[in-house]
Amino acid sequence: MSQQDRLVIFDTTMRDGEQSPGASMTKEEKVRIGKALEKMRVDVIEAGFAAASPGDFAAIQAVAEAVRESTICSLARAVDRDLEHAAEALKKAERARIHTFIATSPIHMQYKLRMQPDQVVEQAIYAVKKARGFVEDVEFSCEDAGRSENDFLCRIIEAAINAGARTINIPDTVGYAIPEEFGHKIKTLLTRIPNSDKAIFSVHCHNDLGLAVANSLAAVANGARQVECTINGLGERAGNAALEEIVMATRTRQDLFNISTNIDTTHIVPTSRLVSSITGFPVQPNKAIVGANAFAHESGIHQDGVLKHRETYEIMKAEDVGWGANKMVMGKHSGRAAFRSRLEELGVTFDTDAALNEAFARFKDLADKKHEIFDEDLQALVTETISNSAPEAYKLVALECHSAIGETPVAEVVVSHNGTEQRSKANGSGPVDAALKAIEGVANSGANLLLYSVNAITQGTDSQGEVTVRLEKGGRIVNGSGADTDIVVASAKAYIHALNLLLTGAERQHPQSDGV
Ligand code: KIV
Ligand code: ZN
């Protein structure tokens, strides 16, 4: 198959996805996601923006060391410091890519960069050449290309390719484009730029008008051969194009696209679950491909049709995207070795015996409450063990609550704060409300609750509830998560997790906020 028939899948869950409010990931979490993406055979993994903070730098380094099959990429503005940080963080990667960018729309050049178009072209050439001094594989992006003039794009892209860029990315940064128009833009650039055959053209679409996937597909139909996307469509504001939708649309409609990806689609659902559990961003039930209802046939007519002949109402097989791959893997009699080996299959390894022992103890507790333990339960358990392994100011020691029809729910908690235990009691509109108010009685954080959500991790009424609590304080937003078969306990754990995140988060620079 020729290169023209292959679509490169570039995943930016850990960079653009991480720019979603509260979705920041730790180094260990990024390594877990990186390994899952590698198993799925993603071509390029953008692991972060190395210059954002020492933590971001260390996370890219760790992903570059742990993931050997996919290309690992760092974002860098077109400035020396960013490019040097990116190169340094990627040093140990088997295959490294530097992704440098500069804004090209009139509005961004005038108000954000305060630069003349000629200066922007010079800076782009400088950055691409400097990046090529570090790595062979350099990608150049024209930020806000969706609102940039085609004449200027042709000029800067031709110069970037001559300077050594191998991939040219056309982002619709603010999600403004409409599919026909965006497809036409790609075709125009490919036709008018004399050296366009020397680079792969890529797109990176945001979902502000709900068109990120449609715009990306229109671009593919017009010659783009890389799509930048994220698991579950995570990303800045309304998010990016969803990887699972791009992959399944091009695969299901090969008759139209005549293109293939390298993706092992059976890893899509487990990876979606992993990203959701780590970031605390639940997947809506009616989300295409990975939503709980995506393959559920509610109406009698549909069920009848599917039973007679599956293709009457199903255009994809649930098992092809990894539904049903979740087996009952363990129970209360499973031993430590089986536990460790199953987690290794899920891409989780423990640095120390103490960490393994702690996770195993949690597993035994869970197995006492819940007969069947699924992969999803193990993922949630590991997420919690890892996030709890960091030193924590607040710890939930005890929780008791009472609710009955006709009575005001009441909860009493014991929370330890820097080792000192405090007791607090509160009423609420329900037991969850009472429990969170009781915790706030100790913490007095004054944080604003932006979101509270509960999701059943698996099926059945004995399922663990996975709770996300999003808090905001002083402009910082964090997502706390907690899982338990008792959703009041899960909620209390999630609230405590969010309080600890508010205390520990480091300052980081946003790549698109200012500067070049
Ligand atoms: O949306 C965007 O323009 C970006 C670039 C940095 C590629 O994320
Ligand atoms: Zn973006």
CSV table of C-alpha atoms in Angstrom, one decimal, residues 209-392:
chain,number,residue,atom,x,y,z
A,209,LEU,CA,-19.2,24.2,16.7
A,210,GLY,CA,-19.4,20.4,17.1
A,211,LEU,CA,-17.6,20.0,13.7
A,212,ALA,CA,-14.1,18.8,14.7
A,213,VAL,CA,-14.5,15.3,13.3
A,214,ALA,CA,-16.5,16.4,10.3
A,215,ASN,CA,-13.8,19.0,9.5
A,216,SER,CA,-11.0,16.5,9.9
A,217,LEU,CA,-12.7,14.0,7.6
A,218,ALA,CA,-13.3,16.7,5.0
A,219,ALA,CA,-9.6,17.4,5.2
A,220,VAL,CA,-8.7,13.7,4.8
A,221,ALA,CA,-11.0,13.5,1.8
A,222,ASN,CA,-9.0,16.4,0.3
A,223,GLY,CA,-5.6,15.0,0.9
A,224,ALA,CA,-4.6,15.4,4.6
A,225,ARG,CA,-2.7,12.4,5.7
A,226,GLN,CA,-2.3,13.0,9.4
A,227,VAL,CA,-5.1,13.7,11.9
A,228,GLU,CA,-4.5,15.1,15.3
A,229,CYS,CA,-7.0,13.9,17.8
A,230,THR,CA,-7.7,12.9,21.4
A,231,ILE,CA,-9.3,10.0,23.2
A,232,ASN,CA,-12.9,10.8,24.0
A,233,GLY,CA,-12.5,14.1,22.2
A,234,LEU,CA,-10.8,15.7,25.3
A,235,GLY,CA,-9.2,19.1,24.7
A,236,GLU,CA,-9.2,22.8,25.1
A,237,ARG,CA,-12.7,24.2,25.5
A,238,ALA,CA,-15.2,22.0,23.6
A,239,GLY,CA,-12.3,19.6,22.8
A,240,ASN,CA,-10.6,18.1,19.8
A,241,ALA,CA,-11.6,15.6,17.2
A,242,ALA,CA,-12.2,12.3,18.9
A,243,LEU,CA,-9.6,9.6,17.9
A,244,GLU,CA,-12.2,6.8,18.1
A,245,GLU,CA,-14.5,8.6,15.7
A,246,ILE,CA,-11.8,9.5,13.1
A,247,VAL,CA,-10.5,5.9,13.1
A,248,MET,CA,-13.9,4.2,13.0
A,249,ALA,CA,-15.3,6.6,10.4
A,250,THR,CA,-12.4,6.1,8.0
A,251,ARG,CA,-12.5,2.3,8.6
A,252,THR,CA,-16.2,1.9,8.3
A,253,ARG,CA,-16.4,4.1,5.2
A,254,GLN,CA,-13.3,2.8,3.4
A,255,ASP,CA,-15.5,2.9,0.3
A,256,LEU,CA,-15.2,6.7,0.5
A,257,PHE,CA,-11.9,7.3,2.0
A,258,ASN,CA,-9.8,4.5,0.6
A,259,ILE,CA,-7.3,4.9,3.5
A,260,SER,CA,-6.2,2.9,6.4
A,261,THR,CA,-4.7,3.5,9.8
A,262,ASN,CA,-2.4,1.4,11.9
A,263,ILE,CA,-4.7,1.4,14.9
A,264,ASP,CA,-5.7,-1.8,16.7
A,265,THR,CA,-9.3,-0.8,17.3
A,266,THR,CA,-9.9,-3.4,19.9
A,267,HIS,CA,-8.0,-1.2,22.4
A,268,ILE,CA,-10.3,1.8,21.9
A,269,VAL,CA,-12.9,1.2,24.6
A,270,PRO,CA,-10.3,0.1,27.3
A,271,THR,CA,-8.2,3.2,26.5
A,272,SER,CA,-11.3,5.5,26.6
A,273,ARG,CA,-12.1,4.1,30.1
A,274,LEU,CA,-8.5,4.6,31.3
A,275,VAL,CA,-8.4,8.2,30.1
A,276,SER,CA,-11.8,8.9,31.7
A,277,SER,CA,-10.8,7.4,35.0
A,278,ILE,CA,-7.5,9.3,35.1
A,279,THR,CA,-8.8,12.7,34.1
A,280,GLY,CA,-12.2,12.4,35.9
A,281,PHE,CA,-13.9,13.4,32.6
A,282,PRO,CA,-16.9,11.0,32.3
A,283,VAL,CA,-18.0,9.7,28.9
A,284,GLN,CA,-21.5,10.7,28.0
A,285,PRO,CA,-23.7,7.5,27.5
A,286,ASN,CA,-24.7,8.5,23.9
A,287,LYS,CA,-21.1,9.3,22.8
A,288,ALA,CA,-20.3,7.6,19.5
A,289,ILE,CA,-18.2,4.4,19.7
A,290,VAL,CA,-17.3,4.6,23.4
A,291,GLY,CA,-20.5,5.7,25.1
A,292,ALA,CA,-22.3,3.1,27.2
A,293,ASN,CA,-25.3,3.3,24.7
A,294,ALA,CA,-23.3,3.3,21.5
A,295,PHE,CA,-24.2,-0.4,20.8
A,296,ALA,CA,-27.3,-0.7,23.0
A,297,HIS,CA,-30.5,-1.3,21.1
A,298,GLU,CA,-33.4,0.1,23.1
A,299,SER,CA,-36.4,0.0,20.8
A,300,GLY,CA,-38.1,-3.3,20.2
A,301,ILE,CA,-38.0,-2.8,16.4
A,302,HIS,CA,-34.2,-2.4,16.5
A,303,GLN,CA,-33.7,-5.4,18.7
A,304,ASP,CA,-35.8,-7.5,16.4
A,305,GLY,CA,-33.9,-6.4,13.4
A,306,VAL,CA,-30.5,-6.9,15.0
A,307,LEU,CA,-31.5,-10.4,16.1
A,308,LYS,CA,-32.6,-11.3,12.6
A,309,HIS,CA,-29.6,-9.9,10.9
A,310,ARG,CA,-27.1,-7.7,12.8
A,311,GLU,CA,-26.3,-5.3,9.9
A,312,THR,CA,-29.9,-4.1,9.8
A,313,TYR,CA,-29.1,-1.6,12.5
A,314,GLU,CA,-25.4,-2.0,13.3
A,315,ILE,CA,-22.6,-0.6,11.1
A,316,MET,CA,-19.8,-1.7,13.3
A,317,LYS,CA,-19.2,-4.6,15.6
A,318,ALA,CA,-19.0,-3.8,19.3
A,319,GLU,CA,-16.2,-6.3,19.8
A,320,ASP,CA,-14.1,-4.6,17.1
A,321,VAL,CA,-13.8,-1.5,19.3
A,322,GLY,CA,-13.2,-3.4,22.5
A,323,TRP,CA,-16.7,-3.7,24.0
A,324,GLY,CA,-17.0,-7.1,25.7
A,325,ALA,CA,-13.3,-7.5,26.0
A,326,ASN,CA,-13.6,-6.8,29.7
A,327,LYS,CA,-13.6,-10.2,31.4
A,328,MET,CA,-14.3,-11.2,34.9
A,329,VAL,CA,-10.7,-11.4,35.7
A,330,MET,CA,-10.4,-11.9,39.4
A,331,GLY,CA,-12.2,-12.7,42.6
A,332,LYS,CA,-11.6,-12.9,46.3
A,333,HIS,CA,-9.5,-16.0,46.0
A,334,SER,CA,-7.0,-14.5,43.4
A,335,GLY,CA,-3.5,-14.2,44.7
A,336,ARG,CA,-0.9,-11.5,44.5
A,337,ALA,CA,1.0,-13.0,41.5
A,338,ALA,CA,-2.2,-13.2,39.5
A,339,PHE,CA,-3.1,-9.7,40.5
A,340,ARG,CA,0.3,-8.4,39.4
A,341,SER,CA,0.3,-10.2,36.2
A,342,ARG,CA,-3.2,-9.0,35.2
A,343,LEU,CA,-2.1,-5.4,35.9
A,344,GLU,CA,1.0,-5.9,33.8
A,345,GLU,CA,-1.3,-6.9,30.9
A,346,LEU,CA,-3.1,-3.7,31.5
A,347,GLY,CA,0.2,-1.8,31.3
A,348,VAL,CA,0.5,-1.1,35.0
A,349,THR,CA,3.7,-1.8,36.9
A,350,PHE,CA,4.6,-0.8,40.4
A,351,ASP,CA,7.9,0.8,41.2
A,352,THR,CA,8.0,-0.7,44.7
A,353,ASP,CA,6.7,-3.7,46.6
A,354,ALA,CA,5.0,-1.4,49.0
A,355,ALA,CA,3.0,0.1,46.2
A,356,LEU,CA,2.0,-3.3,44.9
A,357,ASN,CA,1.1,-4.4,48.4
A,358,GLU,CA,-1.1,-1.4,49.0
A,359,ALA,CA,-2.9,-1.9,45.7
A,360,PHE,CA,-3.4,-5.6,46.5
A,361,ALA,CA,-4.8,-4.8,49.9
A,362,ARG,CA,-7.3,-2.5,48.2
A,363,PHE,CA,-8.2,-5.2,45.8
A,364,LYS,CA,-8.9,-7.7,48.6
A,365,ASP,CA,-11.2,-5.1,50.3
A,366,LEU,CA,-13.0,-4.6,47.1
A,367,ALA,CA,-13.3,-8.4,46.4
A,368,ASP,CA,-14.9,-8.7,49.8
A,369,LYS,CA,-17.7,-6.4,48.7
A,370,LYS,CA,-18.0,-7.3,45.1
A,371,HIS,CA,-18.1,-10.8,43.8
A,372,GLU,CA,-16.7,-10.2,40.3
A,373,ILE,CA,-13.8,-7.9,39.6
A,374,PHE,CA,-13.4,-6.6,36.1
A,375,ASP,CA,-10.6,-4.8,34.3
A,376,GLU,CA,-12.3,-1.5,34.8
A,377,ASP,CA,-12.4,-2.1,38.6
A,378,LEU,CA,-8.7,-2.8,38.5
A,379,GLN,CA,-8.0,0.4,36.5
A,380,ALA,CA,-10.0,2.5,39.0
A,381,LEU,CA,-8.3,0.9,41.9
A,382,VAL,CA,-4.8,1.6,40.5
A,383,THR,CA,-5.7,5.2,39.6
A,384,GLU,CA,-6.7,5.7,43.3
A,385,THR,CA,-3.7,3.9,44.7
A,386,ILE,CA,-1.3,6.0,42.5
A,387,SER,CA,-3.0,9.3,43.3
A,388,ASN,CA,-3.1,8.4,47.1
A,389,SER,CA,0.6,7.5,47.1
A,390,ALA,CA,1.6,11.2,46.8
A,391,PRO,CA,1.9,12.9,50.2
A,392,GLU,CA,-1.6,14.1,51.1
